Structure formats: structure tokens, C-alpha cells
Coordinates of C-alpha atoms (C1' of nucleotides) in Angstrom, one line a residue:
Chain A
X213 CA -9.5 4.5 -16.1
X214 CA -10.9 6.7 -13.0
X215 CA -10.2 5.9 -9.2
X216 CA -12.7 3.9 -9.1
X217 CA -12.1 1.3 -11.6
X218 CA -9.0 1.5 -10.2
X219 CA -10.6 0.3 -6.5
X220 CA -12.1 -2.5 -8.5
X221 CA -9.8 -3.4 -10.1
X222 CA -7.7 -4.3 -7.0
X223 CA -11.3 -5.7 -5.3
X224 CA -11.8 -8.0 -7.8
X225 CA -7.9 -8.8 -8.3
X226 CA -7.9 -10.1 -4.9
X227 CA -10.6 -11.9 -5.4
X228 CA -9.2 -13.9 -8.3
X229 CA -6.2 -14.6 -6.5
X230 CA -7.4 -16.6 -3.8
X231 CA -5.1 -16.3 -1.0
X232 CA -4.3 -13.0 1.1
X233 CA -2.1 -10.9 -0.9
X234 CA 0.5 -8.1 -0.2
X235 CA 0.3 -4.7 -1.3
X236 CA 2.9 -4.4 -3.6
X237 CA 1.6 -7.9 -5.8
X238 CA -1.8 -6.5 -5.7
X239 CA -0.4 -3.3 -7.3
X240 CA 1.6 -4.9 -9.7
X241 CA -1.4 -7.3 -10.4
X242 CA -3.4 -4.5 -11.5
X243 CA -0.2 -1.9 -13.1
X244 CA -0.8 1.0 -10.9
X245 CA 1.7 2.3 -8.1
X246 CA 2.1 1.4 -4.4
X247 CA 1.1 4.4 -3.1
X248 CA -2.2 4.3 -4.5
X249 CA -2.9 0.8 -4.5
X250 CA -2.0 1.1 -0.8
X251 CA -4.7 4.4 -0.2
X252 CA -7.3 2.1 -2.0
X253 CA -7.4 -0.8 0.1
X254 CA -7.2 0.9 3.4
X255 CA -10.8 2.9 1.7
X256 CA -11.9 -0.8 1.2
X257 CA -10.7 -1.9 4.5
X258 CA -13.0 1.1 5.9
X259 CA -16.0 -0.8 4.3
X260 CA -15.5 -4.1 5.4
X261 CA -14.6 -5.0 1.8
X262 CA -11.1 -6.5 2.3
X263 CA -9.8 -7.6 5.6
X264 CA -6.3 -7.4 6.9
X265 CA -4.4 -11.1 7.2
X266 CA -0.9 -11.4 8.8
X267 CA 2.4 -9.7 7.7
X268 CA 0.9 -6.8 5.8
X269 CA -1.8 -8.9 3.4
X270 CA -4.8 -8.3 2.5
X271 CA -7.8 -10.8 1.5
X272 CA -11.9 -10.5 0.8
X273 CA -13.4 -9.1 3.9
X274 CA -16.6 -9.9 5.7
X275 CA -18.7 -7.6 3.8
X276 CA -18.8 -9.9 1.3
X277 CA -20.7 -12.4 2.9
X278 CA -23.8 -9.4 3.1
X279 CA -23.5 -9.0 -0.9
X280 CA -23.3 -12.3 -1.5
X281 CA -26.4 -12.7 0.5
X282 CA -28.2 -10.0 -1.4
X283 CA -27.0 -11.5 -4.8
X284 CA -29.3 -15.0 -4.5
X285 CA -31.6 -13.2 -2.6
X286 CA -35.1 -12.4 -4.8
X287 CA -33.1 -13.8 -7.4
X288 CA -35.1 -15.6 -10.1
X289 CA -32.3 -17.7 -12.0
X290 CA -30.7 -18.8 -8.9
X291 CA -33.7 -19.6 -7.5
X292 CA -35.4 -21.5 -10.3
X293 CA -31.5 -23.2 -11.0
X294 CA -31.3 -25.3 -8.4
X295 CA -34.3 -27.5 -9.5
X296 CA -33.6 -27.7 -12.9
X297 CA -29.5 -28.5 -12.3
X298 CA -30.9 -31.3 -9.9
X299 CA -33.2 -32.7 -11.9
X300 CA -30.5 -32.7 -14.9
X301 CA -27.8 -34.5 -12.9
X302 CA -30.5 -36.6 -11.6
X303 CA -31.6 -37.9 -15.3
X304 CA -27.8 -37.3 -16.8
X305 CA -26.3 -38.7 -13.5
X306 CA -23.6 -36.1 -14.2
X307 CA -22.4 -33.2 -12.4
X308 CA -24.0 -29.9 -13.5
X309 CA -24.1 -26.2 -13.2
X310 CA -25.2 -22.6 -13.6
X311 CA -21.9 -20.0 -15.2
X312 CA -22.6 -16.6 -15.6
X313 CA -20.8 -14.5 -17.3
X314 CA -18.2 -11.9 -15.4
X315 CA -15.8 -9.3 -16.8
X316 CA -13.7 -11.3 -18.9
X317 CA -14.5 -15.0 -16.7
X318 CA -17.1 -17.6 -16.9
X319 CA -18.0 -18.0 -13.0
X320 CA -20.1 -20.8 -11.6
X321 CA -22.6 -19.4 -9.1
X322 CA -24.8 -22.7 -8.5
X323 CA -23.9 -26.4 -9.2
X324 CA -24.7 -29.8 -8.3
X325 CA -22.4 -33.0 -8.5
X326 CA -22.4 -36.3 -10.1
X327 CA -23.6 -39.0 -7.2
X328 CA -21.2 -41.3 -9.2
X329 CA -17.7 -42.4 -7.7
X330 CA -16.0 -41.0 -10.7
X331 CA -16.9 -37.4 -11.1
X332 CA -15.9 -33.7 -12.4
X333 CA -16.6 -31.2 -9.6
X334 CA -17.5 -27.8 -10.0
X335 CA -17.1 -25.4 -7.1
X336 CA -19.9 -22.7 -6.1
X337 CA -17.1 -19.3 -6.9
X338 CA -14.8 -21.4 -9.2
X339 CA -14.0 -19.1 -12.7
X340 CA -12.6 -19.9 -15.8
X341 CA -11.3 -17.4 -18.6
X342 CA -13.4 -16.6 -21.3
X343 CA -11.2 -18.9 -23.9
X344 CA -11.9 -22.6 -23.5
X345 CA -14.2 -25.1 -22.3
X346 CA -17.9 -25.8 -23.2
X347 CA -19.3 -23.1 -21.0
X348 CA -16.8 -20.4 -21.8
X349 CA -17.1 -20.9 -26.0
X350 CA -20.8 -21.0 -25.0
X351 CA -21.3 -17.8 -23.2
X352 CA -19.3 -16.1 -25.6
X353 CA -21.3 -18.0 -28.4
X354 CA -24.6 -16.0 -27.3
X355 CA -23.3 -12.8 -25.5
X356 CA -24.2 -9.8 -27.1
X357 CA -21.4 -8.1 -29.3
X358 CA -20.4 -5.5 -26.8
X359 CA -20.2 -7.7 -24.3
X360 CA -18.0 -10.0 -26.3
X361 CA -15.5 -7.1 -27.1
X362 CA -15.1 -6.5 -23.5
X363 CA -14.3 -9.8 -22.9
X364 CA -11.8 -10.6 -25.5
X365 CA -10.2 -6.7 -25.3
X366 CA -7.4 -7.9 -22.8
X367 CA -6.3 -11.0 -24.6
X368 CA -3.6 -11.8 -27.0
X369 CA -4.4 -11.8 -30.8
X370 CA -4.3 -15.7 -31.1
X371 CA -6.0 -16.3 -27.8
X372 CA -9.0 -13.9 -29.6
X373 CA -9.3 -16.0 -33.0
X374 CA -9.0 -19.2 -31.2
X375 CA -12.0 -18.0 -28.6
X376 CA -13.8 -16.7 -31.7
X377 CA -13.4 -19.5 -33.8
X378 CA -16.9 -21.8 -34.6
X379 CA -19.1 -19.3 -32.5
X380 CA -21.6 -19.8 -35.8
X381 CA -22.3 -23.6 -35.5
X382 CA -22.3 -23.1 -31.6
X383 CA -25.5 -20.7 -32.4
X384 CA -27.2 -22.9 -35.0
X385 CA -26.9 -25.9 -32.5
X386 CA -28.2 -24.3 -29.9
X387 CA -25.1 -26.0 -27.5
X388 CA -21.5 -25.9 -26.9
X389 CA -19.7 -29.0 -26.5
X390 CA -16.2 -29.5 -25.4
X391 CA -14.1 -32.6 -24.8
X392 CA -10.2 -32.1 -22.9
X393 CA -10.0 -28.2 -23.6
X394 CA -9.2 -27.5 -20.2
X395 CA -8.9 -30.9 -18.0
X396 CA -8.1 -33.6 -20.0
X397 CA -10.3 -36.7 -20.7
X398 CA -13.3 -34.0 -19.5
X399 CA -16.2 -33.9 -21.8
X400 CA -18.6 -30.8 -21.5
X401 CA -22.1 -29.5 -23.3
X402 CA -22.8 -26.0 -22.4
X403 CA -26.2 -24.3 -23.5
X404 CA -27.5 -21.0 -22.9
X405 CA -30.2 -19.4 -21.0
X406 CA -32.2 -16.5 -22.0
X407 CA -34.6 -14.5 -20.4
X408 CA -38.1 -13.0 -21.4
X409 CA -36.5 -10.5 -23.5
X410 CA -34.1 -12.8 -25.4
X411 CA -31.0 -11.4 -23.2
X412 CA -28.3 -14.1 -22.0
X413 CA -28.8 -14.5 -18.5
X414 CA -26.2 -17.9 -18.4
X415 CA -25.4 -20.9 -19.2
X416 CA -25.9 -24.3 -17.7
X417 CA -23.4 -26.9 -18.7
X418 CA -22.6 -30.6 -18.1
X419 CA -19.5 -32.2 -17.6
X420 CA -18.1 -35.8 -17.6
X421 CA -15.5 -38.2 -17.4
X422 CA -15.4 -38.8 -21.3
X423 CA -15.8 -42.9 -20.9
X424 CA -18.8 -42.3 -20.1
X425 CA -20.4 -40.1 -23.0
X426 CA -18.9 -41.9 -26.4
X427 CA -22.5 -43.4 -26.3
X428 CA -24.8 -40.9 -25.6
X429 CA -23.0 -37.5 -26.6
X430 CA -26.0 -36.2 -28.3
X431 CA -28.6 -37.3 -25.8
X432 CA -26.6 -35.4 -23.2
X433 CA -26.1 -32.4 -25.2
X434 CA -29.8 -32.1 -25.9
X435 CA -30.6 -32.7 -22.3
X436 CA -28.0 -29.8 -21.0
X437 CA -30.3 -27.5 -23.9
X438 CA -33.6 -28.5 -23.0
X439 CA -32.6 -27.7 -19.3
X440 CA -31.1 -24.4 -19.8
X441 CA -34.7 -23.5 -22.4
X442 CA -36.8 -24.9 -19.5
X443 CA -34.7 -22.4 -17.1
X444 CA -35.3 -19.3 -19.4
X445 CA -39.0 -20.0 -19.6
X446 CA -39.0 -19.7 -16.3
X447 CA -37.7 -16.2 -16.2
X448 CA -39.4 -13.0 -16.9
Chain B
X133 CA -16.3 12.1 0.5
X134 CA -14.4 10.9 -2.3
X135 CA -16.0 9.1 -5.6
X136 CA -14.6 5.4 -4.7
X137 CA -16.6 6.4 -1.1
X138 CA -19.8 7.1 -2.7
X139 CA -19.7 3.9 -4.9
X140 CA -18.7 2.1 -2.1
X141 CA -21.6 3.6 -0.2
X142 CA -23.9 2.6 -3.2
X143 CA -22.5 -1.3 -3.1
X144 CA -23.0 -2.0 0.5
X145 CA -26.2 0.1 0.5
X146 CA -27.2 -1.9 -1.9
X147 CA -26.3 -5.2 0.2
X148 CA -28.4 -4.2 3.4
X149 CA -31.7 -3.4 1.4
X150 CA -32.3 -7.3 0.4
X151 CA -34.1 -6.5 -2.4
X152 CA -33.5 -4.7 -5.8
X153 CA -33.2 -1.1 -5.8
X154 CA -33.7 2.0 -8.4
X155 CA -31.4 4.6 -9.3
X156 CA -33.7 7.3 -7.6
X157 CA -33.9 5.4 -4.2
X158 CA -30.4 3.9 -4.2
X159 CA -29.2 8.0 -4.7
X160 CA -31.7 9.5 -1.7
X161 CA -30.4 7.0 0.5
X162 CA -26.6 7.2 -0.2
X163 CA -27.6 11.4 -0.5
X164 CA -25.9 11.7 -3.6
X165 CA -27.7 13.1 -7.1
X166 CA -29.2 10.9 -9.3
X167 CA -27.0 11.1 -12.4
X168 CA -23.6 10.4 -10.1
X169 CA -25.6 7.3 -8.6
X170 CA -26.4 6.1 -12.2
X171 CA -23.0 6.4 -13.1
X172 CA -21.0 4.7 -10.3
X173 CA -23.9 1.6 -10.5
X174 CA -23.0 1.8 -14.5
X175 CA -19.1 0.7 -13.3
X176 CA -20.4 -1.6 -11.0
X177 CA -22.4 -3.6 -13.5
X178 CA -18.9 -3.6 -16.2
X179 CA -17.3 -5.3 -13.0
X180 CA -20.0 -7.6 -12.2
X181 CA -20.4 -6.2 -8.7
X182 CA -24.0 -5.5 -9.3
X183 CA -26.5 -6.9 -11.7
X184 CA -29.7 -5.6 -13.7
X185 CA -33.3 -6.6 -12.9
X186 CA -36.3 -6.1 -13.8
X187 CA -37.6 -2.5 -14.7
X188 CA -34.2 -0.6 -13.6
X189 CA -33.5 -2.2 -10.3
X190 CA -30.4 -3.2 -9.3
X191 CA -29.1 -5.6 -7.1
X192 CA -25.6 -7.3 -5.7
X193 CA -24.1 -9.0 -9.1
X194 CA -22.2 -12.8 -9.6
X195 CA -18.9 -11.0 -8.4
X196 CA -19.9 -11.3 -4.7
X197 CA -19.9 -15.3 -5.4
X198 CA -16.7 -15.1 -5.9
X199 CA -15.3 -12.6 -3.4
X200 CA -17.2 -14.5 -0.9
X201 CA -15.7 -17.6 -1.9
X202 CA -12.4 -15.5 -1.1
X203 CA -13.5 -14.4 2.1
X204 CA -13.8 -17.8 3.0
X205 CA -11.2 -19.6 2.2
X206 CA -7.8 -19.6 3.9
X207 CA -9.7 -17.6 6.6
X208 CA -8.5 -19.1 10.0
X209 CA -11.0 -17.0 11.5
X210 CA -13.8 -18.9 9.9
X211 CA -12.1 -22.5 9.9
X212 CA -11.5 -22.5 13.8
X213 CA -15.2 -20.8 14.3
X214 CA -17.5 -23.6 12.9
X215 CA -16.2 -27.0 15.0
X216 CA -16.0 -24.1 18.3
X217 CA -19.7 -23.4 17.7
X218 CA -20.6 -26.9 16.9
X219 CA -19.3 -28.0 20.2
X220 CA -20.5 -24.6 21.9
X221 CA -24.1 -25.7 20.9
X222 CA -23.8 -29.3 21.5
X223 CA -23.1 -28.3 25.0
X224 CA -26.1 -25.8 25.3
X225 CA -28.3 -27.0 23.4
X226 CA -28.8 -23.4 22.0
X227 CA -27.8 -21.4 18.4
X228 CA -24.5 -19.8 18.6
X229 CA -23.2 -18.0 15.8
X230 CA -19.8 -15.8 14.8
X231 CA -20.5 -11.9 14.2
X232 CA -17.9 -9.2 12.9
X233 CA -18.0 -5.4 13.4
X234 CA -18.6 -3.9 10.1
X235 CA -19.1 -0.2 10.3
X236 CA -22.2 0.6 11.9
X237 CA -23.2 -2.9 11.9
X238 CA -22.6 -6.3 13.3
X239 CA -22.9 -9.3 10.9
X240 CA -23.7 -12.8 11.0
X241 CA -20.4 -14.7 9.0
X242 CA -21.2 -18.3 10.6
X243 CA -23.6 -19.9 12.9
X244 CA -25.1 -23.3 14.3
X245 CA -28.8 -23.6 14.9
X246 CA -29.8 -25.4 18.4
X247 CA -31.5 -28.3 17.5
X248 CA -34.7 -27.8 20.4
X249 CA -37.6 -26.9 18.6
X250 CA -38.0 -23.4 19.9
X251 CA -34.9 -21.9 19.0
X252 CA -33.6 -19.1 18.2
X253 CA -31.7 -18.4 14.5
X254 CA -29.1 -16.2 12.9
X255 CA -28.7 -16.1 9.4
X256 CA -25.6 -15.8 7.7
X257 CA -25.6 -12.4 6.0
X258 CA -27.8 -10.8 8.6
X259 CA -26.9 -7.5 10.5
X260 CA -27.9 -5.5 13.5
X261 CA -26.9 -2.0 13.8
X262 CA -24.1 -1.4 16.4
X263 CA -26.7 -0.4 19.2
X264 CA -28.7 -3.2 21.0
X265 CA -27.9 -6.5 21.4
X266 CA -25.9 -8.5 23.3
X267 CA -23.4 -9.0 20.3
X268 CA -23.4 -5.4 19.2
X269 CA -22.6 -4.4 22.8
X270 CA -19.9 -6.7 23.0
X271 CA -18.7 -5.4 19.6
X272 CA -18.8 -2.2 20.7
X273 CA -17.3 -2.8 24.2
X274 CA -13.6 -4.1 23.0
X275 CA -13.1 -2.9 19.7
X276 CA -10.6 0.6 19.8
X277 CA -11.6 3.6 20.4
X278 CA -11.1 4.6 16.6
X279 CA -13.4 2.2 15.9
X280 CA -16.0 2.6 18.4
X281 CA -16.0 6.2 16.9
X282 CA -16.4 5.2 13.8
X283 CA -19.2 3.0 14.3
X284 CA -21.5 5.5 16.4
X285 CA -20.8 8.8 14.0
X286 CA -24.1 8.2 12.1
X287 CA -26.3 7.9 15.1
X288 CA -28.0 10.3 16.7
X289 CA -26.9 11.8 20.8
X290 CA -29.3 9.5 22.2
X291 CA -28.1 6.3 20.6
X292 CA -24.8 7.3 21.5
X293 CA -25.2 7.5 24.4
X294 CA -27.4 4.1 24.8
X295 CA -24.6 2.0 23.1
X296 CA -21.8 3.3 24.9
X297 CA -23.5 3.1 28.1
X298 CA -22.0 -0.1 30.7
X299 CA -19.3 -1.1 28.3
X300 CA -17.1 -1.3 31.2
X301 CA -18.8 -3.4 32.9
X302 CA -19.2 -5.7 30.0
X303 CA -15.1 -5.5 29.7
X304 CA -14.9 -6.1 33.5
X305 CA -17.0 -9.5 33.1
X306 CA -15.7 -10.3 29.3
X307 CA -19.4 -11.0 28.8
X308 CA -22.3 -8.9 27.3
X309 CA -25.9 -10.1 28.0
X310 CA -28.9 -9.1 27.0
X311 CA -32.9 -9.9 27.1
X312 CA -35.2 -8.9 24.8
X313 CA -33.5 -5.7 23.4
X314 CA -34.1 -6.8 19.8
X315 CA -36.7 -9.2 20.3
X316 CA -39.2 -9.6 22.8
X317 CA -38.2 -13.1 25.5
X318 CA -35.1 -13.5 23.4
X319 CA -31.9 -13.8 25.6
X320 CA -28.4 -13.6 24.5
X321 CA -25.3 -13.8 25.4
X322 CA -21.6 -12.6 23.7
X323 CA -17.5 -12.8 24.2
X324 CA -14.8 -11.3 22.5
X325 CA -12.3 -13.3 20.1
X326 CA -9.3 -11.6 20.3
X327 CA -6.7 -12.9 17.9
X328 CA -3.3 -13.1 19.1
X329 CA -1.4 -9.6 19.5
X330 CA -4.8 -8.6 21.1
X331 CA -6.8 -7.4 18.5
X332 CA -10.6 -7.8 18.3
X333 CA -11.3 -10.5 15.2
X334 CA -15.5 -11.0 16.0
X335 CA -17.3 -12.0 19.0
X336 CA -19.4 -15.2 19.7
X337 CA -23.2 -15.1 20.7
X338 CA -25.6 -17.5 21.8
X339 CA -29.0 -16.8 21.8
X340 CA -32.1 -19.0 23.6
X341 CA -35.8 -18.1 24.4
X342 CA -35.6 -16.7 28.1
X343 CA -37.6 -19.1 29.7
X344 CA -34.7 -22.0 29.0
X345 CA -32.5 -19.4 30.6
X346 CA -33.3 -18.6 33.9
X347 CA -31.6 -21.0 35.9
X348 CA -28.4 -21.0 34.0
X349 CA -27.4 -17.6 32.8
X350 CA -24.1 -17.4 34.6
X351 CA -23.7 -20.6 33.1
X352 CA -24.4 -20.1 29.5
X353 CA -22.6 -16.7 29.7
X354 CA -19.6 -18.6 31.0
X355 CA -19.5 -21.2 28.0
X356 CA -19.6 -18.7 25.5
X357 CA -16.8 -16.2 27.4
X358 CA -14.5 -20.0 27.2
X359 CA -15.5 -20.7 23.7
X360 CA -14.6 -17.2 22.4
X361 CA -11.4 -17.4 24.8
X362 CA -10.2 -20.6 22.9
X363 CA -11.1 -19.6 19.5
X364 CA -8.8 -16.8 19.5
X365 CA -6.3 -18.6 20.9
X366 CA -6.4 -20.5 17.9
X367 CA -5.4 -17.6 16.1
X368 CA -2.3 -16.0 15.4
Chain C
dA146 C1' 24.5 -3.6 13.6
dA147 C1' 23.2 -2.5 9.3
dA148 C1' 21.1 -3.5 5.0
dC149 C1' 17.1 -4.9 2.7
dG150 C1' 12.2 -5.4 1.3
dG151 C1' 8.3 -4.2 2.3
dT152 C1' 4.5 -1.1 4.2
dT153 C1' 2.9 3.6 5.6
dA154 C1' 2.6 8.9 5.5
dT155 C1' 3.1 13.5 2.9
dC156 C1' 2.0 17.1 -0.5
dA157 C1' 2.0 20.0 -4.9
dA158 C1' 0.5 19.1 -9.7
dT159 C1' -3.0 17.8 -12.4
dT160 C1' -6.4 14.7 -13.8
dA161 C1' -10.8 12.9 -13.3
dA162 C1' -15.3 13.3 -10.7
dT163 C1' -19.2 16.2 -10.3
dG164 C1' -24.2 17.5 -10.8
dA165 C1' -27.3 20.8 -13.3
dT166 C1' -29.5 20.3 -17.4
dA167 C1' -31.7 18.1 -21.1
dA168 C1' -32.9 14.2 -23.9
dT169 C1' -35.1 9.8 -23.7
dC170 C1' -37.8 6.0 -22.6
dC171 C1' -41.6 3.8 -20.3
dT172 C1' -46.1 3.4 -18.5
dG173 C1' -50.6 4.4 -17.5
dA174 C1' -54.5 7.6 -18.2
dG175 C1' -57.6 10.4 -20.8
Chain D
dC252 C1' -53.9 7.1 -30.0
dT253 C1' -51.9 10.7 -27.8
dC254 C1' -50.4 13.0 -23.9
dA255 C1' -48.6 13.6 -19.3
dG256 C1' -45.9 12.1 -15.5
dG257 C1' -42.0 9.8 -13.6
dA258 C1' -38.4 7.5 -14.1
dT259 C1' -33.8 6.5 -16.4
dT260 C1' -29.8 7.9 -19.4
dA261 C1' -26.6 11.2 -21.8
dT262 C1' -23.9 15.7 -21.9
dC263 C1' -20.4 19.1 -20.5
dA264 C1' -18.1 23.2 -18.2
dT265 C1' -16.7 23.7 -13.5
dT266 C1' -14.3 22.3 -9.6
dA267 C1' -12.7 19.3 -6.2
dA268 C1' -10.6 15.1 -5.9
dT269 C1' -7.0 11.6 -7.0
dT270 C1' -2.4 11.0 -8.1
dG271 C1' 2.4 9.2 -7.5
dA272 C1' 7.2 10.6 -6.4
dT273 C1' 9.4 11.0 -2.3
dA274 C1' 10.7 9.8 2.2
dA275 C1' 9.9 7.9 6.7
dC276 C1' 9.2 3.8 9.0
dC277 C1' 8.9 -0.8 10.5
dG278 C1' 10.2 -5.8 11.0
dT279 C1' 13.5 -9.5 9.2
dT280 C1' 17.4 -11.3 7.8
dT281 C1' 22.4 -11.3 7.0

DNA sequence: AAACGGTTATCAATTAATGATAATCCTGAG
DNA sequence: CTCAGGATTATCATTAATTGATAACCGTTT
């Protein structure tokens, strides 16, 4: 592992954790010393990549509001998401969204909520490891091999069987569905999107309180697939 | 010039060209060769930072989502800003917005659109270089002399000398104004936030077509110096 | 006042980046 | 269908950069 992975790896630490962090956790986070850790951030700092808080911590700077702006810009799947999750919660009446798959996270970058009083939320930035859940056991369902090594490398052996387990039926039904694997009484179908070339691009997935699917679990799961084929078609 | 520099400079390269980029063009403009381009965006794409498209471009990847999401949150900076420019344009009837000095640039992190039909609009995510303007002069006016450095190293003598022309008189008044430097019969108007050991945070702007500005300018300039003057004391 | 936990600065050893070169892959033209 | 041109990838000896132990330095707390 260079310097630079090194760099990102403290970028994208700090981005996990949410909250400004000191020097010393963000160096333990990611197992290298002070010293460096310390050299790294002031580079980033330089960039506008983190941004100094109070008392010595650090947090996402304001150069991330640029790259963020350049990531949905000219951006197909975002672009072409945002009708098709609509139109899905608007026939499903259930919250919906667009996960992409990041590193060793599922990450939602688009999503659009249940107008009912009871409802699962999904938050534009929220990420989830690559373990449980409909859209996680989905991504990794139709990822390519490489890209599913990578993911799993940094797990525990058990954590890897239990993430690879029933990845087959996932890829003959064309859907992932999950019910209490990581919120309890949370039911979730997860299918995935593909672009012109057959490459996974994401997934779009579908979540509910789990009253409200015992009658239509099928009929929601097919809707969540047709969505995320209509999507792909739309892609190059 | 270290390595972590030159993927840094790749990244937010990357970020300011709004549109995907190739290896060859990415490396002219960051002057580096080719193959060390291609390699650093490589890294980029294992962390997410950047994504694929079509026909070897590249562009910002789903990682900004989240780091943005980062910047964001727990960001008093931010929190304070929006109800202080909601108020600031309910009372002018013109688009304010929050800027922050990132290396040669300003950008756009929040703003509030005037609600007149001719008006004027930021975006968030847009920057200016730190030359014209009445936000880049304000920028440039109170921000250390390290950093004022920094900014202007790129530029050429005559720039220089432009941007750092009258900054005392913009300290003097704790206002910068400005009319039709960027664009033509566009007037602006920008105050420091200093946070609360006196440090330079962003600056707030308001910007109107000229012809609703002639009989108030001292006015509107005076609005925005009191709105930046009671953001920052918001802040530690 | 002094001890503590943390952040900054320094510098010789050494590891990892570099970039010229070549292979490869597209794409469009002859 | 093949070839030429322009781009992207892969390779590898050279060299310049990161590294991290150490120590100084703050700001709080005891």
C-alpha cells in the first residue's frame, strides 16, 4: 500500500465516520502512524478536501461539494433514476432507491420515500457493508468476481460464507429479497441494473414495513426488477 | 510535487471540468505523463473516488456522495448559513449565497435564490477563480497572507496585481462590491464570516441586476456586512 | 505547578513513485 | 477486410519521494 492509498484511506475513513475526527483516531482507523497520518491530512487540507473543526479535528471539507457536483452531473443513471425510483414508489407506494456499489459498502446515491405515515427512510450518502440486506446480497449477487474479492478481502471468514451464501438463486431470480437482516420487521427486494455492455452499474431496491408485504411479496419484487431492467435500458 | 499532490491534482481537476475527461487530457492539464495519470485515476476508481464512462472518460465517482454528506453534516458553518441567508433575502429581495476560499477558487457551498423574476443565481458547486468578483475580492481581502499567497501563485503578474489591488479599502469598509466584473449589469455585494478566534470561515454575497441597485447600494452592502457579522458570531 | 494527552515539526533510512518504452485495443478509412 | 492512427494499458530500471521514530510544543486537567 503506496502513499496514496494511504491518503485515501484516511479521506474516505473520515468520511465513513461522520463526525469531525482527531488525528490520532483517524490514524488508528486506518493502522498507520501519527506522524504520517498527520502530514496527510494537512496535504488534504491544502486541497480543500478536509476542513479543520475545533480542538485539533478534522471533517470532509468544502471541496467535496464541487466533486459531488461533478458526480451527478452528465451522469446517465442518476439522471434517468430519479424517474423510474418515483414512478416505483409511486405504484409500490414504498420508499425506493438507487445503491451503488463502493469499496467494500453498498452506498445509496439517489432515493425517494414512502408518502405513507409508516415508512423506511433511506438517506442520499447513507452506506451499508457489503454483508446483509437485500441490496448488499444483491450487488454482490451480480458484481463481477474481482470486484467481489475486493469486497469481501477485509472480512472475517464467517462474515465471507454468510455474504456468499445463496448468490446462485439470487442470479436465477433475477432479485434479492431480504426481510429483518439489518432493521428488524424491514422487508427489502433489491434487483440489479446493468448497462449496454452487461456491466453492473447498481441496484435499485425497495424496502417496507413487513405488514405491509405478506400479500404482495412477489408483486413487489417483480416491480423493484422490472424497474431496475427499465433503468439499464436506458443506459448505453 | 509529491505523488498524493498529483492525484490530488487529477481529482479536483477532474471536479472543475463538469464533464468526463480522458486520460490524455486529464494528464496535459495536471502536466504530468500519461502513464502516471492513468495510474493514479486507476487508484481512484478502487476507492470509488472516480468512476468509468463511456469510451475512457472519467468522471467524479459515488464516493463524493458520501463525503459530501460528511461535509455537511455537523457543519455549524452550514447549519447557521441557510436560516441567515433566508432571512438576508427575505429582506432584499435578492439571491444571497455562502462561498469558501478553495485554492485558487471561490465556491458556491449554499445559497437562496431571490424570488423577483429577474434574478440573479448561484449554484451550489460553482466556482470563480480568486480574481474578479465581489466574493473573490472579499475572499481575497481577509484571508492570511499565507493564504492570499497561495491562491495567486498560479496566476500570471498582471492578475496579481488586479486581485490584490484595493483590498484595503475593502478591509477598511468590511464590504467588497462589484458591478459587472463577471457578468455584464450584474452587481454584487460580499462580507467576511469570521468564526470566533478571528479566522476567515467563507464570506456572504448577494448578487441583483444593477438596475434594482442604484438607489440602495449602501444599503444592500450594509445588510450583507450585518448578516455575515452575525453568522460568525454564531460560530465558535 | 506539573503531568498528561494530544498535536506539530524534524531528519536520515529506505521504500515506493516515476516515466520512457512497448504492447494493446479501438475506430474509422482505404 | 486490412491497415493506419490515436488512444489507452502494462512493464521495469532509475531515482526521488515517503516514511516513522523522536522530540518539541501546546492546551487541559489534576
Amino acid at each position: 500500500m503506496g502513499p496514496s492509498d494511504r491518503m485515501l484511506a484516511l479521506l474516505c475513513c473520515l468520511a465513513n465516520q461522520g463526525r469531525p475526527m482527531t488525528v490520532k483516531s483517524l490514524a488508528e482507523l486506518t493502522s498507520q502512524p501519527v506522524s504520517t497520518a498527520y502530514r496527510h491530512l494537512r496535504q488534504l487540507l491544502a486541497w480543500g478536501m478536509v476542513s479543520e473543526r475545533e480542538g485539533g479535528t478534522y471533517a470532509p471539507g468544502p471541496q467535496a461539494v464541487r466533486l459531488q457536483q461533478g458526480f451527478e452531473q452528465r451522469n446517465d443513471l442518476l439522471q434517468w433514476a430519479r424517474p423510474v425510483l418515483t414512478e416505483l414508489t409511486d405504484i409500490t407506494q414504498e420508499s425506493s432507491a438507487l445503491l451503488m456499489a463502493v469499496r467494500d459498502h453498498a452506498l445509496c446515491v439517489e432515493m425517494i420515500d414512502s408518502p405513507q405515515p409508516l415508512r423506511c427512510c433511506y438517506h442520499r450518502g447513507q452506506v451499508q457493508p457489503l454483508l446483509k440486506g437485500a441490496s448488499a446480497r444483491a450487488l454482490l449477487a451480480f458484481m463481477s468476481e474481482e470486484e467481489r474479492e475486493m469486497a469481501l478481502t477485509l472480512r472475517t471468514e464467517a462474515e465471507r460464507d454468510e455474504a456468499q451464501a445463496g448468490l446462485e438463486s439470487i442470479r436465477a431470480e433475477g432479485v434479492a429479497i431480504s426481510l429483518g437482516e439489518i432493521d428488524q420487521g424491514v422487508w427489502g427486494a433489491s434487483a440489479p441494473v446493468f448497462n449496454g455492455r452487461g456491466r453492473l452499474k447498481a441496484v435499485i431496491s425497495v424496502m417496507a414495513p413487513e405488514a405491509r408485504t405478506r400479500q404482495r411479496t412477489a408483486w413487489l419484487a417483480e416491480q423493484t426488477r422490472q424497474s431496475a431492467q427499465r433503468l439499464g435500458e436506458l443506459l448505453e
